[in-house]
Coordinates of N, CA and C in Angstrom, one line a residue:
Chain K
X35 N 0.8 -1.2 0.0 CA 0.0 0.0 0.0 C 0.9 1.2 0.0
X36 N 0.7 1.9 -0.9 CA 1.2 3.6 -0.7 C 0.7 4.0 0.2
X37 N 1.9 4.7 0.8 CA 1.5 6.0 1.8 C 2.3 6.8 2.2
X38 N 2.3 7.2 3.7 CA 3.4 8.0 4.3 C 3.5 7.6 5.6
X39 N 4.8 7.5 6.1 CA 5.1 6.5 7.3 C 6.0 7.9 8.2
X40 N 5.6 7.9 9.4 CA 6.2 9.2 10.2 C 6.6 8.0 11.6
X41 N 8.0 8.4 11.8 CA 8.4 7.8 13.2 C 8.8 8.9 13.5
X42 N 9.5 8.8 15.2 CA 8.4 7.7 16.0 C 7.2 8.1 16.0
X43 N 6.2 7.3 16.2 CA 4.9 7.9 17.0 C 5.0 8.9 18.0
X44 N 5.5 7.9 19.3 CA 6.0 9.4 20.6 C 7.2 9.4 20.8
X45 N 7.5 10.1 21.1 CA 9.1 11.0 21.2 C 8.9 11.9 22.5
X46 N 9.9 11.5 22.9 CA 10.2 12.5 24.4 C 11.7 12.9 24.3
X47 N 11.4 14.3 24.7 CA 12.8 14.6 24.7 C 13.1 16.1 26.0
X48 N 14.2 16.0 26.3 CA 14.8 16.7 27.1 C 15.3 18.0 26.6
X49 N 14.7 18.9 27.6 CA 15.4 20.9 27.1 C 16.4 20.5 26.7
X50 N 16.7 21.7 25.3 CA 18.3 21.4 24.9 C 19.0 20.3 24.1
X51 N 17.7 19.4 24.1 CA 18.1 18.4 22.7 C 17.8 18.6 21.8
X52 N 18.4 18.1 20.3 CA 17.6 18.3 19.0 C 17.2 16.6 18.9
X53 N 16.2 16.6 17.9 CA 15.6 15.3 17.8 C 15.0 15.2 16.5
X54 N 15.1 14.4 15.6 CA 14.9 14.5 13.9 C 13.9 13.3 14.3
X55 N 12.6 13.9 13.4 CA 11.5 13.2 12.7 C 11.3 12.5 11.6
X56 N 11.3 11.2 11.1 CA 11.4 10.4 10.1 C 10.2 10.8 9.2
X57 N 10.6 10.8 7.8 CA 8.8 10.7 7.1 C 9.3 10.0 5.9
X58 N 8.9 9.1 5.3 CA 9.1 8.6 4.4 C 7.6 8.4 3.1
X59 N 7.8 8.7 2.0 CA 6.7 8.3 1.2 C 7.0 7.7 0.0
X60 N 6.1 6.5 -0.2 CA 6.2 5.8 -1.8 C 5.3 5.9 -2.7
X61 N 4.5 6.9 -2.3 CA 3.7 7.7 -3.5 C 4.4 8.6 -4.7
X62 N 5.5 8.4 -5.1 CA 6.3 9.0 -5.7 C 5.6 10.7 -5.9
X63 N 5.4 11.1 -4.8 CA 4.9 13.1 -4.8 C 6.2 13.5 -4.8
X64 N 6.4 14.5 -5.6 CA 7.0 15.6 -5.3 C 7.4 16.0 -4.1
X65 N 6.0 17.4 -4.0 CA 6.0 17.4 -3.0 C 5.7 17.4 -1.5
X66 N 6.7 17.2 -0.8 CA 6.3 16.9 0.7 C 6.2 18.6 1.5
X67 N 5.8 18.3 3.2 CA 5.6 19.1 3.5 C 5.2 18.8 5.7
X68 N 5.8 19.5 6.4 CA 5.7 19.6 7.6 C 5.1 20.3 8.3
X69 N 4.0 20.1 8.8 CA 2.7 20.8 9.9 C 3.2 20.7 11.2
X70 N 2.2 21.5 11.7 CA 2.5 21.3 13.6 C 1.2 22.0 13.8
X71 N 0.7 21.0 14.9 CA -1.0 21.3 14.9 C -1.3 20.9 16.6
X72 N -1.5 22.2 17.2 CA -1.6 22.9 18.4 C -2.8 23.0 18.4
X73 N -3.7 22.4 20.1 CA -5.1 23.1 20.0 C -5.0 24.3 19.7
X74 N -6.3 24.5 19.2 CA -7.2 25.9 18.8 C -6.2 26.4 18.0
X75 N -4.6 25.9 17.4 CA -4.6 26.5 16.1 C -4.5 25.9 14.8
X76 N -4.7 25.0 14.7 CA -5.6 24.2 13.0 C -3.3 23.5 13.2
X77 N -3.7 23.3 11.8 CA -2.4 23.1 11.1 C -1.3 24.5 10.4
X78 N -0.4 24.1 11.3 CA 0.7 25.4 10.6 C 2.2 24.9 10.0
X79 N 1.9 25.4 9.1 CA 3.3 25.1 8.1 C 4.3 25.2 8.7
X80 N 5.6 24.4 8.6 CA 6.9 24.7 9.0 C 7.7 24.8 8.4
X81 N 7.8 23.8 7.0 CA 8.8 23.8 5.8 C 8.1 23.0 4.8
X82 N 8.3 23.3 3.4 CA 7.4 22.3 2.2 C 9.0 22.3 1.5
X83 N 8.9 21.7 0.8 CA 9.6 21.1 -0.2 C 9.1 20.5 -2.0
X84 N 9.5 20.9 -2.6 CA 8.4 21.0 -3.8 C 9.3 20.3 -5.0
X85 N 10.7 19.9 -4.6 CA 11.8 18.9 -5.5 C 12.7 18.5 -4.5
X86 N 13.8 17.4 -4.8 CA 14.6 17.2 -4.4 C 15.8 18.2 -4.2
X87 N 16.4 18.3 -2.9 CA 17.4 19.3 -2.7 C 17.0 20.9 -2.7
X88 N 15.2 21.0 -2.5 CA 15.1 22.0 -2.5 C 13.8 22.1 -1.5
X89 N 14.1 23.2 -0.7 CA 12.7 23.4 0.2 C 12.3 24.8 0.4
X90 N 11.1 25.3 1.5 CA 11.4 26.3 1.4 C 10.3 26.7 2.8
X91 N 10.7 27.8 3.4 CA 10.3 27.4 4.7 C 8.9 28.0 5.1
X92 N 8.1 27.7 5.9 CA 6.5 27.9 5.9 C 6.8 29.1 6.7
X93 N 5.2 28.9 7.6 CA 4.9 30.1 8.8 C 5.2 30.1 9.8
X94 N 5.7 28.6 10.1 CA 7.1 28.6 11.6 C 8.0 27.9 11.6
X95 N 9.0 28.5 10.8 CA 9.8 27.8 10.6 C 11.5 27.6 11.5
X96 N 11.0 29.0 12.0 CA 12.4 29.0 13.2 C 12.0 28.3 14.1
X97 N 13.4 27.3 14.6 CA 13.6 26.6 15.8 C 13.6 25.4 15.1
X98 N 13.7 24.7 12.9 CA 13.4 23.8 13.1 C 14.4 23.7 11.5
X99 N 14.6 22.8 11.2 CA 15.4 22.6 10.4 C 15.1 21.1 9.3
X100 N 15.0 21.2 8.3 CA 14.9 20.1 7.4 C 15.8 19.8 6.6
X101 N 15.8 18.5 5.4 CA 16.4 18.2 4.4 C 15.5 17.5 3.5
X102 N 16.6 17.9 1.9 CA 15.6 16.5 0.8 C 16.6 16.2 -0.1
X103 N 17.2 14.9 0.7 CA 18.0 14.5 -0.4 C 17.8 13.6 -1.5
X104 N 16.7 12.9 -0.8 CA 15.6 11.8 -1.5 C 14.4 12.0 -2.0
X105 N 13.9 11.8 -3.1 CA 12.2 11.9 -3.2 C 11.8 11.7 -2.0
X106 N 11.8 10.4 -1.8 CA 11.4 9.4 -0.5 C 10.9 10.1 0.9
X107 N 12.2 10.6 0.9 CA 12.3 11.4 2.5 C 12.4 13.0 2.5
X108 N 11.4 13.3 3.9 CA 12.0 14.7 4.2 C 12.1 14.4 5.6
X109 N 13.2 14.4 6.6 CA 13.4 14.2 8.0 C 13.0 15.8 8.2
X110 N 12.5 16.1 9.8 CA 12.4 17.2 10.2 C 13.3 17.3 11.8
X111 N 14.1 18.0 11.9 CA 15.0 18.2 13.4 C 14.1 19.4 13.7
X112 N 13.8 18.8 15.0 CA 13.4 20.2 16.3 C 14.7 20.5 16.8
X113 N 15.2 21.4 16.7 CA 16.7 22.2 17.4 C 16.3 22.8 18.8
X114 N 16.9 22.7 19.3 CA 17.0 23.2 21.1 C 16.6 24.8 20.8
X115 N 16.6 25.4 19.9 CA 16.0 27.3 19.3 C 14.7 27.1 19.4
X116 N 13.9 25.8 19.3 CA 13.1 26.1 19.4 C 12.0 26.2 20.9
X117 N 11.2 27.3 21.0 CA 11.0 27.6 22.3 C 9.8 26.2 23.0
X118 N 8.9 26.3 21.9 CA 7.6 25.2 22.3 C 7.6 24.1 21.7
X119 N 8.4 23.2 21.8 CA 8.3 22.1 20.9 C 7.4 20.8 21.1
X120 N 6.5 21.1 22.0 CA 6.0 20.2 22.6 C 4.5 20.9 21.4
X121 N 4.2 19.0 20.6 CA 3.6 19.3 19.8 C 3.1 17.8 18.9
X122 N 1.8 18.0 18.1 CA 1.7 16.8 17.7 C 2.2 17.2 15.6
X123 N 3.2 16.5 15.0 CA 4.0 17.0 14.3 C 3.3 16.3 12.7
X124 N 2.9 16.6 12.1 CA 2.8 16.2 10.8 C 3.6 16.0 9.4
X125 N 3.5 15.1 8.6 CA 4.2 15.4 7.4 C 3.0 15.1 6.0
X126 N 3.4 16.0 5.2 CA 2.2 15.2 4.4 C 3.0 15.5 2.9
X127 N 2.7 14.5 1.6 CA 3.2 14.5 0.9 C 1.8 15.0 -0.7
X128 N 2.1 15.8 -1.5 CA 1.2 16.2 -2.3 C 0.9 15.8 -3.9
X129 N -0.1 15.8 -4.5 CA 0.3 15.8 -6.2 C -1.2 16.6 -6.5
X130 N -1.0 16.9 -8.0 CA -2.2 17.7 -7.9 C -3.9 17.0 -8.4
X131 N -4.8 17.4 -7.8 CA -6.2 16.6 -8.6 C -6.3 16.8 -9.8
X132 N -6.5 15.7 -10.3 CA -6.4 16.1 -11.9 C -8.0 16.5 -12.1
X133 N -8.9 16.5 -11.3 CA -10.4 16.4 -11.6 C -10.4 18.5 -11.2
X134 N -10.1 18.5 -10.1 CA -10.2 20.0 -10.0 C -8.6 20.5 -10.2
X135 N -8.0 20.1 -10.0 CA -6.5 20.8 -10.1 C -6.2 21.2 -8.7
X136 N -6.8 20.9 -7.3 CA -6.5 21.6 -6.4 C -5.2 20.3 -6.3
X137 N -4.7 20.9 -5.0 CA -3.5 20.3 -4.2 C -3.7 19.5 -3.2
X138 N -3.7 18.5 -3.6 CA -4.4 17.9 -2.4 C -3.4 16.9 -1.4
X139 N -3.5 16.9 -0.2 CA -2.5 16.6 0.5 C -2.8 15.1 0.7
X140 N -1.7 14.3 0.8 CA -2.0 12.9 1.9 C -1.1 12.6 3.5
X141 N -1.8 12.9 4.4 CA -0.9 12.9 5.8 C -0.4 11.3 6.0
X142 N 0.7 11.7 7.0 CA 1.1 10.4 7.6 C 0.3 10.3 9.0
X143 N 0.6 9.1 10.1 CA -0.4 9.4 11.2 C 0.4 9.9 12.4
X144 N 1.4 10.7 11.8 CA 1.6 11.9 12.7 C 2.7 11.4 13.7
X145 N 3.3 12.6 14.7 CA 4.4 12.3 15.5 C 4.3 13.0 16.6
X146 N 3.7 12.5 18.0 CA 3.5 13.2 19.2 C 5.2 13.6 20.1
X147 N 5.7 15.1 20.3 CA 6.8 15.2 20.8 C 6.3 15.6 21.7
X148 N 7.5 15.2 23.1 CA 6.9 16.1 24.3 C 8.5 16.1 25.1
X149 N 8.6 17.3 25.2 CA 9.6 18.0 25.7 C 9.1 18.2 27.4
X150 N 10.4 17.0 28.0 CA 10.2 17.1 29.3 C 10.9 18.1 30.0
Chain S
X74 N -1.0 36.6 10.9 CA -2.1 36.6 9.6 C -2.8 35.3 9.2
X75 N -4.0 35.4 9.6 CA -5.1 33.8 9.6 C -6.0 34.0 8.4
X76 N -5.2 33.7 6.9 CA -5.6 33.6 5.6 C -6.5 32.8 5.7
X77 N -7.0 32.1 6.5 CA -7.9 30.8 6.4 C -8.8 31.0 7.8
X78 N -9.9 31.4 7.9 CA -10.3 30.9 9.2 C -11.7 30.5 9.3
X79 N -11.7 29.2 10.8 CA -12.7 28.7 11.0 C -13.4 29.2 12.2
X80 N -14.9 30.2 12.1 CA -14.9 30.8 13.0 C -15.5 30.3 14.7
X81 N -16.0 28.9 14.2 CA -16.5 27.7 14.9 C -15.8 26.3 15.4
X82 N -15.1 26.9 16.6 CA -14.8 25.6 16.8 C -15.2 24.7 17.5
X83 N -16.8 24.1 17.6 CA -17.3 22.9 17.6 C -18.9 23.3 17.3
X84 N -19.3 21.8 16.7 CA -20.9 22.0 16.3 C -21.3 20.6 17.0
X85 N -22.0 20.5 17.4 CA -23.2 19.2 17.4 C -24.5 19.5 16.7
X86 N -24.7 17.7 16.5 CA -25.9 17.8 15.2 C -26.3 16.4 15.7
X87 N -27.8 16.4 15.2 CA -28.4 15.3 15.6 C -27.8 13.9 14.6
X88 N -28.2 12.7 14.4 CA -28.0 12.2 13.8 C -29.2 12.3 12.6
X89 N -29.0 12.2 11.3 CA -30.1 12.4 10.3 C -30.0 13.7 10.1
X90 N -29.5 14.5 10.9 CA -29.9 15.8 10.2 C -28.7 16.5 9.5
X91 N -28.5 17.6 8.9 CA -27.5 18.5 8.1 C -26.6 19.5 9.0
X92 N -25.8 18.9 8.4 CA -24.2 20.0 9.5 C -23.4 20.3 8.4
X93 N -23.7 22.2 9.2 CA -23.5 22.7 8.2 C -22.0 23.4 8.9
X94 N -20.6 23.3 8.3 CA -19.5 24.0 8.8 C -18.4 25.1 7.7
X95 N -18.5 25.8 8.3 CA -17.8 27.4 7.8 C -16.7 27.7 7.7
X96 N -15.9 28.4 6.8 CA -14.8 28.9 6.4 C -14.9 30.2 5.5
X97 N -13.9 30.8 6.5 CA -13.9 32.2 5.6 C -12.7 32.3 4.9
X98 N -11.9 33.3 4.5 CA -10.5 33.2 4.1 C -10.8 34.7 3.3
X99 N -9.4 35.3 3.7 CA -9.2 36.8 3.0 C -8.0 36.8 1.8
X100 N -7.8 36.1 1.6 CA -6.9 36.0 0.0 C -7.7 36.0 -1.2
X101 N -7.7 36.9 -1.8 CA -8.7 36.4 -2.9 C -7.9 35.9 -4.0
X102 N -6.8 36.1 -3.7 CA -5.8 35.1 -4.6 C -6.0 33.4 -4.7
X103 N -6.5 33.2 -3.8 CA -6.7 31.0 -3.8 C -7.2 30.8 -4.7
X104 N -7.1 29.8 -5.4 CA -7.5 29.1 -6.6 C -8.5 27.6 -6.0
X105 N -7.5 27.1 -5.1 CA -8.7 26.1 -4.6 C -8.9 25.8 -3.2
X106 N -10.0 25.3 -2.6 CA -9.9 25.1 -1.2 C -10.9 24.2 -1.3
X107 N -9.8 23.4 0.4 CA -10.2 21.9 0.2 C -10.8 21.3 1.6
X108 N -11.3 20.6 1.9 CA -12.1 19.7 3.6 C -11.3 18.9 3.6
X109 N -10.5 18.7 4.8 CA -9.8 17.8 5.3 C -11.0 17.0 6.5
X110 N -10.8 15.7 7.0 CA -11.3 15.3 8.4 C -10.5 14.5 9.1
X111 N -10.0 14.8 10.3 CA -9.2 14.8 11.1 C -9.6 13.6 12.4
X112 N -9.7 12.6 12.5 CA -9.4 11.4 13.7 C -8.5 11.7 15.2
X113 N -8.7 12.1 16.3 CA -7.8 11.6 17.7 C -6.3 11.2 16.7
X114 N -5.3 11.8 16.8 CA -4.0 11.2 16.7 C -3.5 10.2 15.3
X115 N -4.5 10.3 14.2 CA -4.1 10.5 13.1 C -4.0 11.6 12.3
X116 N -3.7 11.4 11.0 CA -3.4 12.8 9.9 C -5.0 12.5 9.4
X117 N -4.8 14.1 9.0 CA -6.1 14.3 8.3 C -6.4 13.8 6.9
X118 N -7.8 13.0 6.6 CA -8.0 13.0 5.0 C -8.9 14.0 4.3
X119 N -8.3 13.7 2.9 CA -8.9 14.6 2.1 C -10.7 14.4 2.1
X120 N -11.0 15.0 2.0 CA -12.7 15.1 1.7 C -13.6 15.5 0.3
X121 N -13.1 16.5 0.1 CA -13.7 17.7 -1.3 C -13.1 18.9 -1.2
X122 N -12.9 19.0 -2.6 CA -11.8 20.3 -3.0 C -13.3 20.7 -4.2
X123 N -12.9 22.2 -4.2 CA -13.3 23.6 -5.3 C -12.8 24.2 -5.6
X124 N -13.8 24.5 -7.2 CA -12.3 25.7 -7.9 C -13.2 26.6 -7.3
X125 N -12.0 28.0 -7.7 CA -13.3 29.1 -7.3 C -13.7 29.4 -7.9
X126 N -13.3 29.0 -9.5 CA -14.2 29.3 -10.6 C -15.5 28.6 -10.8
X127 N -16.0 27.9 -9.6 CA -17.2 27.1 -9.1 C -17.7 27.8 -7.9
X128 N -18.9 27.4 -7.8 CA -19.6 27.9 -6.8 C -20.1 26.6 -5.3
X129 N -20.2 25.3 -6.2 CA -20.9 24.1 -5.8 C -20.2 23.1 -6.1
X130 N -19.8 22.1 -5.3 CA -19.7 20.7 -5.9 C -20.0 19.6 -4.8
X131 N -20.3 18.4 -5.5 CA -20.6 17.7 -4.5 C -20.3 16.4 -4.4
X132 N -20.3 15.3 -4.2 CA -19.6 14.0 -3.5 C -20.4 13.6 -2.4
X133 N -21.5 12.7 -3.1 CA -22.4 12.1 -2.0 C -22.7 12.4 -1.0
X134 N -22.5 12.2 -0.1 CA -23.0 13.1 1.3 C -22.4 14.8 1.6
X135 N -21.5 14.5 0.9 CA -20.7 15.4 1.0 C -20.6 16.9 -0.1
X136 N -21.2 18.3 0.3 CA -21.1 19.4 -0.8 C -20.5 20.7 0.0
X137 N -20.2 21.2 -1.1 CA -19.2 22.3 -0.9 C -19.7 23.5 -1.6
X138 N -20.2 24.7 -0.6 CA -20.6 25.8 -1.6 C -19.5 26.8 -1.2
X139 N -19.4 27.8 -2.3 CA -18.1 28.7 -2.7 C -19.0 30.1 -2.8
X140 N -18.8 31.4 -2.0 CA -19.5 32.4 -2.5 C -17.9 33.1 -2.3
X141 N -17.5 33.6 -3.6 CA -16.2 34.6 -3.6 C -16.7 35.9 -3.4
X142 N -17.6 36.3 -3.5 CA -18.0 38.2 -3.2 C -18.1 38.2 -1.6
X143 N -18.3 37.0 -1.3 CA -18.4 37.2 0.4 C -17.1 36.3 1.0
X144 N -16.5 35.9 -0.2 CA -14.5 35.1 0.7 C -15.0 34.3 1.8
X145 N -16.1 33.2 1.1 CA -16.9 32.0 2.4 C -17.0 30.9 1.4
X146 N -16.6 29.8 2.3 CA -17.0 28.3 1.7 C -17.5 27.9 3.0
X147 N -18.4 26.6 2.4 CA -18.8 26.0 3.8 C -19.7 24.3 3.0
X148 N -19.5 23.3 3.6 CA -19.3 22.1 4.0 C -20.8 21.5 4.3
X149 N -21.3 21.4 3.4 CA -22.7 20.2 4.0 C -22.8 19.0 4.0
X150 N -22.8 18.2 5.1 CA -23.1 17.1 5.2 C -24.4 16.6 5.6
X151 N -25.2 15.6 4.4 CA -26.3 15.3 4.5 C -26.5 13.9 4.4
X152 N -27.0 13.1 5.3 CA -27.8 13.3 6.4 C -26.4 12.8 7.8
X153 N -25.9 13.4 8.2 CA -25.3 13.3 9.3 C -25.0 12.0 9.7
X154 N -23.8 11.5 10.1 CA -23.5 9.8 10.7 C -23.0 10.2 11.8
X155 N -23.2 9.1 13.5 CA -22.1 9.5 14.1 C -20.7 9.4 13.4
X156 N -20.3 8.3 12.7 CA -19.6 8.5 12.1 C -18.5 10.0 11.3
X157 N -19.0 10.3 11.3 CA -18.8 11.7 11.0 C -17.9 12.8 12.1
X158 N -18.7 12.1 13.3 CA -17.5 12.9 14.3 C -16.2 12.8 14.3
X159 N -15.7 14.5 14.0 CA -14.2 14.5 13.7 C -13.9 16.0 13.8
X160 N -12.8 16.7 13.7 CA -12.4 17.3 13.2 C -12.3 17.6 11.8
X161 N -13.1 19.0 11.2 CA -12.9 19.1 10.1 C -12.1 20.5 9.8
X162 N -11.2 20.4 8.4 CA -10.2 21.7 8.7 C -10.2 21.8 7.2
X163 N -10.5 23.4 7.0 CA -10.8 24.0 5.5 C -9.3 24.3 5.0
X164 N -8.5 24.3 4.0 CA -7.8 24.5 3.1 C -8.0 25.0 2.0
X165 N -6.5 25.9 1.9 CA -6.6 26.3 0.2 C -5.2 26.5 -0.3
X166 N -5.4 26.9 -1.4 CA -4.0 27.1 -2.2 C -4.3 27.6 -3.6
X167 N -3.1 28.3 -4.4 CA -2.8 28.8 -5.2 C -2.8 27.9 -6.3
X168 N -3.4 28.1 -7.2 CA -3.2 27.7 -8.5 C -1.9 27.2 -9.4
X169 N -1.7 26.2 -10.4 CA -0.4 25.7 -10.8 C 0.4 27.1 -11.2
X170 N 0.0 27.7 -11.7 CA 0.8 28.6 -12.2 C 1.0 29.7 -11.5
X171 N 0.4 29.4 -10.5 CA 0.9 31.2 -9.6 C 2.1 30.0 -8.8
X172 N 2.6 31.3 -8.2 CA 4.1 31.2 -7.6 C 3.1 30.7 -6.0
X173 N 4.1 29.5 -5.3 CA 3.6 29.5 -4.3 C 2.6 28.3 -4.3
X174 N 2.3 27.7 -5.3 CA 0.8 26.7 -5.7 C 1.4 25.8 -4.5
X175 N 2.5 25.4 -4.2 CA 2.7 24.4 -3.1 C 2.4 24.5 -1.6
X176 N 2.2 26.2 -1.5 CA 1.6 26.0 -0.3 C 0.3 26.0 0.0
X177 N -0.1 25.0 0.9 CA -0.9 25.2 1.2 C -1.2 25.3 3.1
X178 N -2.3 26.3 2.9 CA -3.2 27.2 4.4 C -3.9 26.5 5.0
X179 N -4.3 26.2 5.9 CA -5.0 25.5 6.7 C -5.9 26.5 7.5
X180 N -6.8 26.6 8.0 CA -7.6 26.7 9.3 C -7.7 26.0 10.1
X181 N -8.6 26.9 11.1 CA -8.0 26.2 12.6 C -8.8 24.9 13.3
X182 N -10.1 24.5 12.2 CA -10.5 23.2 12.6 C -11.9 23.5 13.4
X183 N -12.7 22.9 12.9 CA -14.0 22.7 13.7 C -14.3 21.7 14.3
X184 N -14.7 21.1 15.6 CA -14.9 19.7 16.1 C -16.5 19.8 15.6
X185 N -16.4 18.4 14.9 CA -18.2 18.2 14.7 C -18.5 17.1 15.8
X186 N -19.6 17.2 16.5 CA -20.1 15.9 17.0 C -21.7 15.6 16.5
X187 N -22.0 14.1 16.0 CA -22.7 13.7 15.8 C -23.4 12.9 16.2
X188 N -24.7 13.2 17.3 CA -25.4 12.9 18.1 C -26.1 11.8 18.2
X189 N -26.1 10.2 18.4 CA -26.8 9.5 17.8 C -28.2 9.6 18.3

């Protein structure tokens, strides 16, 4: 089955650590893209990536750091800069509807961090 | 700046009857915007996407009306399942050819409950 695989599930980490988020997809998309979704505030961009070796950073993107060296993969590192990291972390990977043309996303089932 | 917003965050509805959920958004630049539904601690799926060169579309239980003079879409679900209780979160995005088509906005999510 195609899809999108995010490890770990939970993640605990200590002030002052960095800690990298796995996302892998075999839906051969383009591209990918990293959320962070906080009660009461929906889903917020942190970095998309739209080719290989190229990305480009969302609406919070300080404190956090990505790569694409692979279709495959976009890993996401929370860096110790970041202040709130305690968060349930998304990746989702895109292609476009061929019926409307919109963009339609497919998520993975997500990555609970909690900063002790 | 909340390009996307949901001004309701939760509805209950009987079962059998129509739930109706809201999205505004101040870009008049979006080309399309999309219903995601959201599960406890999974990623969100897709639901229904519109162009905005539409007004209406629909997918079985599921329709989507678009009023661009008023920068409102909103989500009918007819006839209501508990099933249906979830989180639902409006999206949009830029068209292939505008600069930017990769990203996409989210809002902040409505909880629906569906009353058996």
């Amino acid at each position: 089955d195609g899809g999108i695989t995010q490890s770990p599930k939970y993640l605990f980490r200590k002030e002052g650590q960095n800690v990298t988020l796995s996302c892998e997809q075999n839906l051969n998309h383009d591209a990918m893209y990293w959320y962070r979704q906080d009660p009461g505030q929906g889903l917020r961009l942190i970095y998309y990536s739209q080719i290989v070796n190229d990305f480009q950073k969302g609406d919070i993107a300080e404190g956090y750091s990505v790569s694409r060296e692979k279709k495959e993969s976009f890993p996401l590192t929370v860096t110790s800069a970041q202040k709130n990291p305690t968060a349930f972390y998304l990746c989702a990977s895109s292609i476009r509807d061929r019926g409307s043309g919109a963009n339609v996303l497919t998520f993975g089932a997500g990555s609970r961090l909690t900063v002790l | 700046d909340q390009q996307v917003k949901q001004n309701s965050p939760s509805l209950s509805v009987q079962e059998g009857r129509i739930s109706i959920l809201n999205c505004d958004y101040t870009n008049s630049m979006f080309d399309y915007f999309l219903w995601y539904k959201k599960y406890p601690a999974e990623g969100p799926t897709f639901l229904i996407s519109i162009s905005s060169i539409k007004d209406k579309n629909e997918d079985g239980r599921f329709t989507v009306f678009l009023n661009k003079s008023a920068k409102h879409l909103s989500l009918h679900i007819v006839p209501s399942q508990p099933g249906d209780s979830a989180v639902y979160f409006c999206a949009a995005n830029y068209g292939l050819l505008s600069g930017g088509y990769q990203k996409v906005t989210f809002g902040t999510g409505t909880k629906l409950q569906v009353i058996p």
